[in-house]
XYZ file of C-alpha atoms in Angstrom:
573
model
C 0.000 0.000 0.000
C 2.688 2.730 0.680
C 3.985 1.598 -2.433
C 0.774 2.570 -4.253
C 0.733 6.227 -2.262
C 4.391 6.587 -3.219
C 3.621 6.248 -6.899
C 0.624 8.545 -6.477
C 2.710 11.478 -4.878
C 5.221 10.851 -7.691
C 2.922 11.353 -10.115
C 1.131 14.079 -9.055
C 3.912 15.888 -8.618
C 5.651 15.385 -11.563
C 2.154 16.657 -13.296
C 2.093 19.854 -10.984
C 5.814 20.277 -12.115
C 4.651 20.049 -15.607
C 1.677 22.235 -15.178
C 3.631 24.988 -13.975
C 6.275 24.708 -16.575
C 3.294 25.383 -19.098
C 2.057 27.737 -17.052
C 5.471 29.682 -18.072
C 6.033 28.635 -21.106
C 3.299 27.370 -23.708
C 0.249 28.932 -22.004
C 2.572 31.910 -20.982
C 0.991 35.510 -21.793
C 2.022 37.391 -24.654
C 4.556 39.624 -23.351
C 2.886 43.025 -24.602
C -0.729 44.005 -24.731
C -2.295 45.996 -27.842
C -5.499 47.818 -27.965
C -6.541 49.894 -31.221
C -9.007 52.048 -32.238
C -9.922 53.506 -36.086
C -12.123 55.891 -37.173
C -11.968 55.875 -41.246
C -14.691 58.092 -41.587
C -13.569 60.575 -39.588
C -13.316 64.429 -41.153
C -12.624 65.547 -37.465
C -9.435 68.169 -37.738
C -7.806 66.979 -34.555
C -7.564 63.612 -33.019
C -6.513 63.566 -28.861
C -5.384 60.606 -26.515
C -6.883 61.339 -23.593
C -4.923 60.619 -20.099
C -6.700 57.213 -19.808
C -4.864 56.107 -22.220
C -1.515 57.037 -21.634
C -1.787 55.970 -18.353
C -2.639 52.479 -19.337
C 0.575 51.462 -17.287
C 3.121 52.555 -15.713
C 6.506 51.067 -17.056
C 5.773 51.681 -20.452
C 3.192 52.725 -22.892
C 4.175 52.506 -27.111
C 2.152 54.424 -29.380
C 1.669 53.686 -32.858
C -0.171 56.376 -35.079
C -1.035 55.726 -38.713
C -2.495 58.762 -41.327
C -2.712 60.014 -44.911
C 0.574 62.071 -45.875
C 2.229 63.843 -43.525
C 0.631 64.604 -39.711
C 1.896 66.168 -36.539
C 1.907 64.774 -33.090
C 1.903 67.171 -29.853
C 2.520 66.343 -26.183
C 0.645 68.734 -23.806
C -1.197 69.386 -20.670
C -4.405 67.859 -20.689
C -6.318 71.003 -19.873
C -4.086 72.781 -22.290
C -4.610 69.896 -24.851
C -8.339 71.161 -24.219
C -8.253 74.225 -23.930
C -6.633 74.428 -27.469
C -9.021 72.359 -29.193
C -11.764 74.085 -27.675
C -14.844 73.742 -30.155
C -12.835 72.411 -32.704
C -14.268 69.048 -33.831
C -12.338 66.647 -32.806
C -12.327 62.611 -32.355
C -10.904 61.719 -28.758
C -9.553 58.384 -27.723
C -10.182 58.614 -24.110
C -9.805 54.462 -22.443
C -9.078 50.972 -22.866
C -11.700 48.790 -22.038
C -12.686 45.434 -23.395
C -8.967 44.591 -24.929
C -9.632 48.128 -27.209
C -9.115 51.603 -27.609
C -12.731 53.528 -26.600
C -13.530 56.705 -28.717
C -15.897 59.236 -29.456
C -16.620 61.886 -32.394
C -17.152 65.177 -31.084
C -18.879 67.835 -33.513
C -17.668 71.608 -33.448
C -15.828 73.530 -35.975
C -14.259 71.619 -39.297
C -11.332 73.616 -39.213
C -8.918 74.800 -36.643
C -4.987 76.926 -37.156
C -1.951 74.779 -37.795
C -1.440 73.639 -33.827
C 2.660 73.249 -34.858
C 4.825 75.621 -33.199
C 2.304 76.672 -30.166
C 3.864 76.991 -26.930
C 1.617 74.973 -24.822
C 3.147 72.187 -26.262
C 6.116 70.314 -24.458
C 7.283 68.782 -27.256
C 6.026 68.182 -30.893
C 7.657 66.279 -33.753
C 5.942 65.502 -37.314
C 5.711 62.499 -39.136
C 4.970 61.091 -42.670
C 2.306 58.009 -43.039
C 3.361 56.695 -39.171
C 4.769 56.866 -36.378
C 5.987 54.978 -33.126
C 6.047 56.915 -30.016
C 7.678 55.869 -26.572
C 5.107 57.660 -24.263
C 7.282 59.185 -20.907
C 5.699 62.098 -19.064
C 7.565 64.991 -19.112
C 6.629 65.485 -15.427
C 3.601 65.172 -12.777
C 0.236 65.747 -14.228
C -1.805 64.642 -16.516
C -0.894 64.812 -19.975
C -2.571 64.481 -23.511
C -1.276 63.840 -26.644
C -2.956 66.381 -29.895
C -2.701 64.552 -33.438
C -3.567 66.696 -36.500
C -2.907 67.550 -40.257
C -2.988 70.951 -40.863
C -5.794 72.576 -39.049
C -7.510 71.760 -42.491
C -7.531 68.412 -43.241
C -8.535 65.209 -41.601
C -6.241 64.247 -38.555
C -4.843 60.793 -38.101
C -7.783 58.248 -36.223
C -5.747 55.108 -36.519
C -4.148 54.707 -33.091
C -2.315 51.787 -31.809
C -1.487 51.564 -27.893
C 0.615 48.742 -26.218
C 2.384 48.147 -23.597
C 4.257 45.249 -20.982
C 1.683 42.534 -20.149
C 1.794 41.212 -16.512
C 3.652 37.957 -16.876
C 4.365 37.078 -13.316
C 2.496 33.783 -12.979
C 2.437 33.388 -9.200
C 0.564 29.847 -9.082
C 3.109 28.840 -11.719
C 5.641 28.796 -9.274
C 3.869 27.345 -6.544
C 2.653 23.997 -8.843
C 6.530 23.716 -9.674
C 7.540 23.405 -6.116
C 4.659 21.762 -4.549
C 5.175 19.254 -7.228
C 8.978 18.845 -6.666
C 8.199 18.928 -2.899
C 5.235 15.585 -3.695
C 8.079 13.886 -6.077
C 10.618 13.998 -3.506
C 7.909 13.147 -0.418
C 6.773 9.834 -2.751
C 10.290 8.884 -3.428
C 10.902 9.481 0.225
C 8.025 7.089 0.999
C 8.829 4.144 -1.969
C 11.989 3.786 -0.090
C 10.715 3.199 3.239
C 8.773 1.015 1.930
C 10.875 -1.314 0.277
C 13.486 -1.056 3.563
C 10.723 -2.342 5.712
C 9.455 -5.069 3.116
C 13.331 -6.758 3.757
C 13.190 -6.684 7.689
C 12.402 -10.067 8.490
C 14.725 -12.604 10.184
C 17.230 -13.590 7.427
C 15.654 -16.961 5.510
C 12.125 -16.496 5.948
C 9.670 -18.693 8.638
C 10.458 -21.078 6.400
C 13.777 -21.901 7.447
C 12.787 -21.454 11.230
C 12.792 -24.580 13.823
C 9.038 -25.775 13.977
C 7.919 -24.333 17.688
C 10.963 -21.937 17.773
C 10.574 -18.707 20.280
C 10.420 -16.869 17.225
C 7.855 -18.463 15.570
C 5.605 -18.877 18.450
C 5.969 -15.098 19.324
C 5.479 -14.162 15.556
C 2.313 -16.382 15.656
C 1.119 -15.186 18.910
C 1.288 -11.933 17.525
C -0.984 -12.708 14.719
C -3.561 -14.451 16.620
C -4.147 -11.282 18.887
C -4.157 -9.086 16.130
C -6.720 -11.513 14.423
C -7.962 -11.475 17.969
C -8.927 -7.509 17.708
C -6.152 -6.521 21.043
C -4.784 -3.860 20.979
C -0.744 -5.129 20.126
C 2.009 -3.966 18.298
C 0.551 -5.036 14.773
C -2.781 -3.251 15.526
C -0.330 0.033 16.026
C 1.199 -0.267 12.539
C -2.289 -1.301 10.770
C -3.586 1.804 11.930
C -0.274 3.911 11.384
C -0.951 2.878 7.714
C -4.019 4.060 7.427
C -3.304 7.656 8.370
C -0.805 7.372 6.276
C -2.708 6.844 3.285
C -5.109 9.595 4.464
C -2.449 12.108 5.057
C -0.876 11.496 1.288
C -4.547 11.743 0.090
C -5.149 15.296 2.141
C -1.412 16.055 1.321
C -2.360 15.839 -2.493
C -6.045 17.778 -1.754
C -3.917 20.616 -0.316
C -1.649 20.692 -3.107
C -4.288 21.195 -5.771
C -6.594 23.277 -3.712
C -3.467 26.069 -3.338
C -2.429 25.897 -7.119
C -6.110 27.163 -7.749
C -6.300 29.260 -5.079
C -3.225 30.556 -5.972
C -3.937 31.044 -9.903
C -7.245 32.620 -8.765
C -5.162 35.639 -7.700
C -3.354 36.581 -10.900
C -5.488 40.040 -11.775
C -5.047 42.279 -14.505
C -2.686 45.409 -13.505
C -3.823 48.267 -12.618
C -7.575 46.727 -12.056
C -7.441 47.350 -8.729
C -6.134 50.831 -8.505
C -7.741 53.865 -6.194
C -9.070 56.568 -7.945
C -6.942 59.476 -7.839
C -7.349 61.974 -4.335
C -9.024 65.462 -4.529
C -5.901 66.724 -3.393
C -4.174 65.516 -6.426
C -6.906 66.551 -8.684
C -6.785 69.768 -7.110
C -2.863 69.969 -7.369
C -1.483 72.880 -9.536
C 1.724 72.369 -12.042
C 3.997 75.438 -13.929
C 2.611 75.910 -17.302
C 5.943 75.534 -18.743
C 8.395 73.918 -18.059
C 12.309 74.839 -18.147
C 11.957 73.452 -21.918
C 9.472 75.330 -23.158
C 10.712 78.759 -21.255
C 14.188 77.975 -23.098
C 12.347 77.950 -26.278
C 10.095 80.728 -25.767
C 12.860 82.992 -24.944
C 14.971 82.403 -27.871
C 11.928 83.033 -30.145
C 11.374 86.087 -28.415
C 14.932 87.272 -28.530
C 15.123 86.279 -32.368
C 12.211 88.275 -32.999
C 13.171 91.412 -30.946
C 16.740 91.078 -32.681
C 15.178 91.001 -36.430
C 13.107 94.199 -35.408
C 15.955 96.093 -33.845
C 18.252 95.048 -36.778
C 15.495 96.444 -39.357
C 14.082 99.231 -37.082
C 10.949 97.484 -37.993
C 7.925 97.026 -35.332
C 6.609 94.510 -38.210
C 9.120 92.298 -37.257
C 7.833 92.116 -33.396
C 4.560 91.373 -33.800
C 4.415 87.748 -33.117
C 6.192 87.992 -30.112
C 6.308 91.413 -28.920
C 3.350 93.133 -27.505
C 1.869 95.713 -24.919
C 4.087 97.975 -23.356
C 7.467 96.631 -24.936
C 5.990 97.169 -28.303
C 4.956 100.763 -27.368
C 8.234 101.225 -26.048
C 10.695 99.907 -29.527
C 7.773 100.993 -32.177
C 7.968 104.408 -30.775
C 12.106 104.074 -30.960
C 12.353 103.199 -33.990
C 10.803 106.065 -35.084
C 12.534 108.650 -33.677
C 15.271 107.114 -34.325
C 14.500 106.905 -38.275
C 14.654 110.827 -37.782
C 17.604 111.213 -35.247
C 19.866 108.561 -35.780
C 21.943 109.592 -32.139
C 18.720 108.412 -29.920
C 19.723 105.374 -28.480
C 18.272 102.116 -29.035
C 16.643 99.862 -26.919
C 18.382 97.486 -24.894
C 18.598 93.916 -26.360
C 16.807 90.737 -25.010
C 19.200 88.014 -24.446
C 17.638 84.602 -24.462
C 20.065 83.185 -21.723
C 21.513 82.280 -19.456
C 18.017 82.237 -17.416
C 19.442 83.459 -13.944
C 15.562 82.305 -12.383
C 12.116 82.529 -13.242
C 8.775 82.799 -12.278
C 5.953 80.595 -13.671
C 2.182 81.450 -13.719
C 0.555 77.978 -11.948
C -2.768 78.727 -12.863
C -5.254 77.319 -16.257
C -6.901 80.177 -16.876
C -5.869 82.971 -19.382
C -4.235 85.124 -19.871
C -1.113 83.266 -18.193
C 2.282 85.134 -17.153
C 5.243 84.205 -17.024
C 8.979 86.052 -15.964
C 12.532 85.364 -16.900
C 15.724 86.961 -15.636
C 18.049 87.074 -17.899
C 21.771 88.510 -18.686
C 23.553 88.319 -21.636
C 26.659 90.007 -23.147
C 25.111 92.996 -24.519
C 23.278 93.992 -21.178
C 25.500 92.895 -18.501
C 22.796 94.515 -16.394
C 20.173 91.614 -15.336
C 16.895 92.110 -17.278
C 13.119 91.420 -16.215
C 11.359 90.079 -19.270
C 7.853 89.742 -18.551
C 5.393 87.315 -21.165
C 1.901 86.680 -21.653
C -0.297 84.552 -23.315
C -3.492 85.842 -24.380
C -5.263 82.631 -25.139
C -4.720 79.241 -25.759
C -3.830 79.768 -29.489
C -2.009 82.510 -29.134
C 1.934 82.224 -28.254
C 3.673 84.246 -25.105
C 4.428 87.693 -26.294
C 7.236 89.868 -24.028
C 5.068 92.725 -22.557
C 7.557 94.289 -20.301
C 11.466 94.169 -20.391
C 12.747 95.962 -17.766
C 16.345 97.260 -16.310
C 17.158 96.031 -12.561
C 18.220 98.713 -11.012
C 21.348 99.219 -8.965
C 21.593 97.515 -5.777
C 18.194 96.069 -6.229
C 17.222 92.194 -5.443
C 14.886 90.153 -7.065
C 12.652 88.626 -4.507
C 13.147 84.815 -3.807
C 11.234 82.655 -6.098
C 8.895 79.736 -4.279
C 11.122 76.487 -4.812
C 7.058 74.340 -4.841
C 6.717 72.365 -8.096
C 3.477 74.223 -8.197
C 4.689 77.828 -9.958
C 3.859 81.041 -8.806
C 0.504 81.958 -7.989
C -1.120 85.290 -10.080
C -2.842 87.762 -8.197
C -6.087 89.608 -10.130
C -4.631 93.486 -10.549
C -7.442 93.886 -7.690
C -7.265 91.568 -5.170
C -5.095 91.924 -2.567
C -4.970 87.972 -2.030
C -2.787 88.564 1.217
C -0.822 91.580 0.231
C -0.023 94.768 1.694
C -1.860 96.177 -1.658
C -3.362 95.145 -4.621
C -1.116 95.452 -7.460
C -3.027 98.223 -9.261
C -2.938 100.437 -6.247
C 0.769 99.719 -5.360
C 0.978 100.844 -9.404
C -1.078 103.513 -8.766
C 0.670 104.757 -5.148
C 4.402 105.150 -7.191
C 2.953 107.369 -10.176
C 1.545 109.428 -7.485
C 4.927 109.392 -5.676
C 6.654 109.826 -9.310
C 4.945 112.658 -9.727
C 4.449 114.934 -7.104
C 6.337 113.079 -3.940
C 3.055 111.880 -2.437
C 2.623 108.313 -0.830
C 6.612 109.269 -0.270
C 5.937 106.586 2.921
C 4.957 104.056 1.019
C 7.557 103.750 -1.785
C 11.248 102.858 -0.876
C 13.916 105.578 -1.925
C 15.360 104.390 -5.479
C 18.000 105.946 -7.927
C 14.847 105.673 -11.027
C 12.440 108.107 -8.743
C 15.434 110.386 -8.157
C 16.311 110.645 -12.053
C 12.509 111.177 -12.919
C 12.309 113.701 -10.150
C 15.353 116.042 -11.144
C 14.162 115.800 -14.629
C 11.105 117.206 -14.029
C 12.397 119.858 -12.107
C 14.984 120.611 -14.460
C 12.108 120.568 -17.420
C 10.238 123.675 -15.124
C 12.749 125.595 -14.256
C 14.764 125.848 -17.718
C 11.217 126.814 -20.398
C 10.602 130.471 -19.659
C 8.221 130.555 -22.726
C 5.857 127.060 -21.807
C 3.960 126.016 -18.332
C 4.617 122.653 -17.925
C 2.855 119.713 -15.711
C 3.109 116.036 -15.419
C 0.677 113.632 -14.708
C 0.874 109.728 -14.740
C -1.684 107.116 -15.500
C -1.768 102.997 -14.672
C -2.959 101.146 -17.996
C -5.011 98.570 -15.772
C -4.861 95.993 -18.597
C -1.112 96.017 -18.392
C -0.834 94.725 -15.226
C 0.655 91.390 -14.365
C 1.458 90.014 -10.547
C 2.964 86.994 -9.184
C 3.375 85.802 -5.642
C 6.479 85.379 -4.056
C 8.177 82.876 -1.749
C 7.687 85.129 1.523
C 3.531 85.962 0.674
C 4.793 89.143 -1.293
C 4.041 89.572 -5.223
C 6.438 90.805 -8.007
C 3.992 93.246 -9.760
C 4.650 93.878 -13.666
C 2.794 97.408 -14.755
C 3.101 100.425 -17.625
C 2.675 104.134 -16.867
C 2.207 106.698 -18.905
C 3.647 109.912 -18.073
C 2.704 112.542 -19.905
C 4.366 115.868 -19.832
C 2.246 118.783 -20.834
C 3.561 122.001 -22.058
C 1.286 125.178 -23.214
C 2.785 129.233 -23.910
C 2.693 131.098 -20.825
C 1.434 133.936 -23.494
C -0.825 133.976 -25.900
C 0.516 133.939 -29.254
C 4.156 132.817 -27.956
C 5.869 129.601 -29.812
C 6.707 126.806 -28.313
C 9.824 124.669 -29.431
C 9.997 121.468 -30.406
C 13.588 118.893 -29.835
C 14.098 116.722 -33.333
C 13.200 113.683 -30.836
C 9.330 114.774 -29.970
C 9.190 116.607 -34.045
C 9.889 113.234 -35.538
C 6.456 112.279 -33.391
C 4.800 115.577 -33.864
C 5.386 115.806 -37.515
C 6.213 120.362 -36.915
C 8.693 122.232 -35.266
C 6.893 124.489 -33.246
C 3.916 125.124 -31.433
C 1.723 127.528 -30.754
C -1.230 125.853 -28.663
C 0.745 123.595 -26.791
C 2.047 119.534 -26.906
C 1.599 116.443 -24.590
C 4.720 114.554 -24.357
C 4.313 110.964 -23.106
C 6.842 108.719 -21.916
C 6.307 105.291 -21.688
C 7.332 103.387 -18.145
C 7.573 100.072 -17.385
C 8.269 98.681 -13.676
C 8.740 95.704 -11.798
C 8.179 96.452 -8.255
C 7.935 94.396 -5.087
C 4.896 94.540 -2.775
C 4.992 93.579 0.727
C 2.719 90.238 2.228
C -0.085 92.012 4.805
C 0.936 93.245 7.799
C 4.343 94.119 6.585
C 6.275 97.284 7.570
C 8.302 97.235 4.578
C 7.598 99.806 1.909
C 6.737 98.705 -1.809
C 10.175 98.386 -3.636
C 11.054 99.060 -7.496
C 13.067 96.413 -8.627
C 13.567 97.193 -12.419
C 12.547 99.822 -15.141
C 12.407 101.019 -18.694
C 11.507 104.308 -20.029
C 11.203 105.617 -23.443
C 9.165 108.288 -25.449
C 6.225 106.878 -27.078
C 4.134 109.583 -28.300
C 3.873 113.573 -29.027
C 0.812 115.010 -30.142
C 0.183 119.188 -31.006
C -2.877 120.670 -28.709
């Protein structure tokens, strides 16, 4: 009988051994998973992979895109992904479900701009008929990926994700050494076995003395086991019998874990929490160090063409606001008096730190520092974005003054909070009155306690003095106004805000007699268009500031950081 159990375990084992070798090898899973999803039909002038998709795992997700001709692929913030398409129709590809790729048409408008070269994206790259892309986010967030033609024609539907399949097999493992384990226990028991089959007095009874001690005890034995006592071969009958039941519950055990064990083998990510409201809630930069480089050396390229050429034309896609006011106005007095200096350049780098608008709505801001070898002096370039289709245009580019600081930056991942031009949002003023308190210290020295001494109000003030006391023949005045729509804020690390803002500062100068002429320098009569003046002329100067305003509470006055001042306009009364 243990013979019989022996061969059992043996051969259960080896089967369980076997099992689990297929388990790994012919019935293995295919290494990679692939789900795909085509819309042929499709006239929809932007296709997007939603973050569902691309975050289909978390090793590694391969993307294979197929189209017509030649197509461009975009990698971008999700809600900048949306934001861009807007109403555009579109098809999105938004989850894998059911082994495929789920997708919807979504109507809106049949034709959208080129999306190449926008600065929401991260990164972008174009390809002809296909494409194979190695999906790794460029950092935390969620992220979408924008497929198109041209804005025009129909953009690529025919999407291919994959990516690692879970191959781990735990039950696998456990058959192959559960069966080794039953292979070696029936072995273990075969042997036993046979060693207590060959125990018996050497000969046989059959070569015992009839009515030998040994015979009569071995025949005692038997008669009180036949007897039903309780003796010694009683003991090993029954010792047999659990062992027979102990191989059979071994072997019950065996399969019962393998199952159990297979039954546990789930799909990745099928069990995963949905994400917290604290990371939903969680705020990112909207660029990153890439993009900024980028941005900065198209706006340098652009502001070097127009400075070259004396040509505004040649900053309008990324110059605007107040530091197009500022270089349209130069060139054009200096097209009449070459000796006006120019503007200072941009330099694209090196980036000595930054500050990074953190929040989705628009318009965004964001602010490099920046020092190059034609203005050792660090500059304050300030850029917007309008809207989401629209690229970041430098609005301000401002001189740091001497012995100034720029504020520490926060060091979060999160960017740099904006503040609304209103709000004080836990300052010691809103930006548009801290604006408004320095043109009225400009000026006239009032809100003189609120404003920090600094070497630009000191130049500003002698001028104007100077301007009064030397025109015996003209009355002159200055007033200064905030253009509210120019102003930009973002928080700093201590609760402050660096607030971006343009003045206008407008010098007015009428005869103190009737009927005597007023003069005009060839710098305000290449604006004017005349010489002289009998009615009068408004002068305005064009100043833009990056000032410092104190958290609430603070003692500290409001500090100017940086400026840049030009003439922008003269017009005859």
């Amino acid at each position: 009988m243990r013979l019989k159990i022996a061969v059992a375990l043996i051969a259960a084992g080896l089967l369980a051994v076997v099992l689990g070798i297929a388990l790994r090898t012919v019935w293995a899973p295919p290494e990679t998973v692939s789900a795909s999803y085509s819309a042929a039909e499709s006239t929809a002038p932007v296709t997007v992979i939603e973050p569902g998709v691309l975050g289909v795992d978390d090793e590694r997700v391969d993307i294979t895109v197929e189209g017509e001709g030649e197509f461009f692929l975009a990698v971008g913030r999700a809600g900048d992904v949306d934001a861009w398409v807007g109403e555009a129709a579109h098809t999105s590809i938004s989850a894998v479900a059911d082994g495929r790729l789920q997708g919807s048409a979504v109507e809106g408008d049949a034709k959208v701009p080129n999306p190449a070269g926008s600065d929401l994206w991260v990164s972008e790259e174009t390809a002809a008929q296909s494409t194979e892309h190695r999906w790794i986010a460029p950092a935390e967030g969620e992220w979408s990926i924008l497929l198109a033609a041209d804005g025009t024609k129909p953009a690529p539907t025919n999407v291919t994700v994959s990516w690692p399949n879970d191959t781990t097999s735990p039950g696998s493992i456990a058959l192959i050494i559960i069966g080794a384990l039953l292979a070696v226990l029936g072995l273990a028991i075969a042997i036993i076995s046979r060693r207590g089959g060959g125990a018996a007095p050497a000969g046989g009874p059959g070569d015992r003395p009839a009515g030998s001690l040994d015979e009569t005890a071995v025949v005692s034995g038997r008669r009180v086991a036949a007897g039903g006592g309780s003796g010694a071969s009683a003991g090993r009958a029954e010792s047999r019998t659990d062992g027979r039941r102990s191989g059979a519950g071994a072997l019950a055990v065996v399969l019962a874990a393998g199952t159990a064990l297979t039954a546990q083998v789930v799909p990745a990510h099928a069990g995963e929490p949905a994400a917290s409201p604290e990371a939903a809630a969680a705020t990112y930069p909207v660029v990153l160090d890439g993009q900024l480089n980028r941005i900065m050396d198209a706006v340098a390229g652009a502001v070097t063409a127009g400075d070259a050429a004396r040509d505004a034309g040649e900053l309008n896609a990324r110059v605007g606001g107040a530091a197009l006011a500022l270089r349209e106005a130069n060139y054009k007095v200096r097209a009449e008096n070459g000796d006006v200096a120019a503007p200072v350049p941009v330099a694209a780098d090196p980036v000595l730190t930054s500050m990074v608008d953190s929040g989705p709505e628009w318009p965004r801001t964001v602010v490099a520092v920046t020092r190059g070898d034609d203005n050792p002096v660090p500059q304050v370039v300030v850029l917007s974005q309008a809207t989401p289709r629209e690229n970041y245009k430098m609005v301000h580019a401002v001189q740091m003054l001497p012995g100034t600081t720029f504020p520490q930056v926060s060091t979060e991942k999160g960017g740099s909070p904006s503040v609304p031009a209103d709000s004080k949002d836990g300052l010691l003023h809103a930006p548009q009155d801290a604006l408004k308190l320095l043109a009225g210290y400009l000026t006239d020295g009032k809100n003189k306690e609120a404003v920090a001494e600094n070497t630009f109000a000191e130049q500003i003030t002698s001028f104007q003095k100077d301007q009064v006391a030397s025109n015996d023949n003209a009355d002159i005045s200055f007033s200064r106004s905030v253009d509210g729509k120019s102003v930009r804020a973002l928080k700093t690390a201590d609760g402050g805000a660096m607030v971006y803002g343009y003045m206008r500062n407008v010098m007015s100068s009428v005869p103190s007699e009737p009927g005597a002429t007023v003069g005009l320098s060839e710098e305000f009569a290449a604006l004017a268009g005349e010489q002289t003046t009998t009615e009068g002329v408004d002068v305005t100067y064009g100043e833009s500031v990056a000032i410092y305003v104190p958290p609430a509470g603070s003692k500290e006055p409001i500090t100017v950081i940086g400026v840049a001042q030009d003439l922008v306009d003269v017009r005859l009364k």
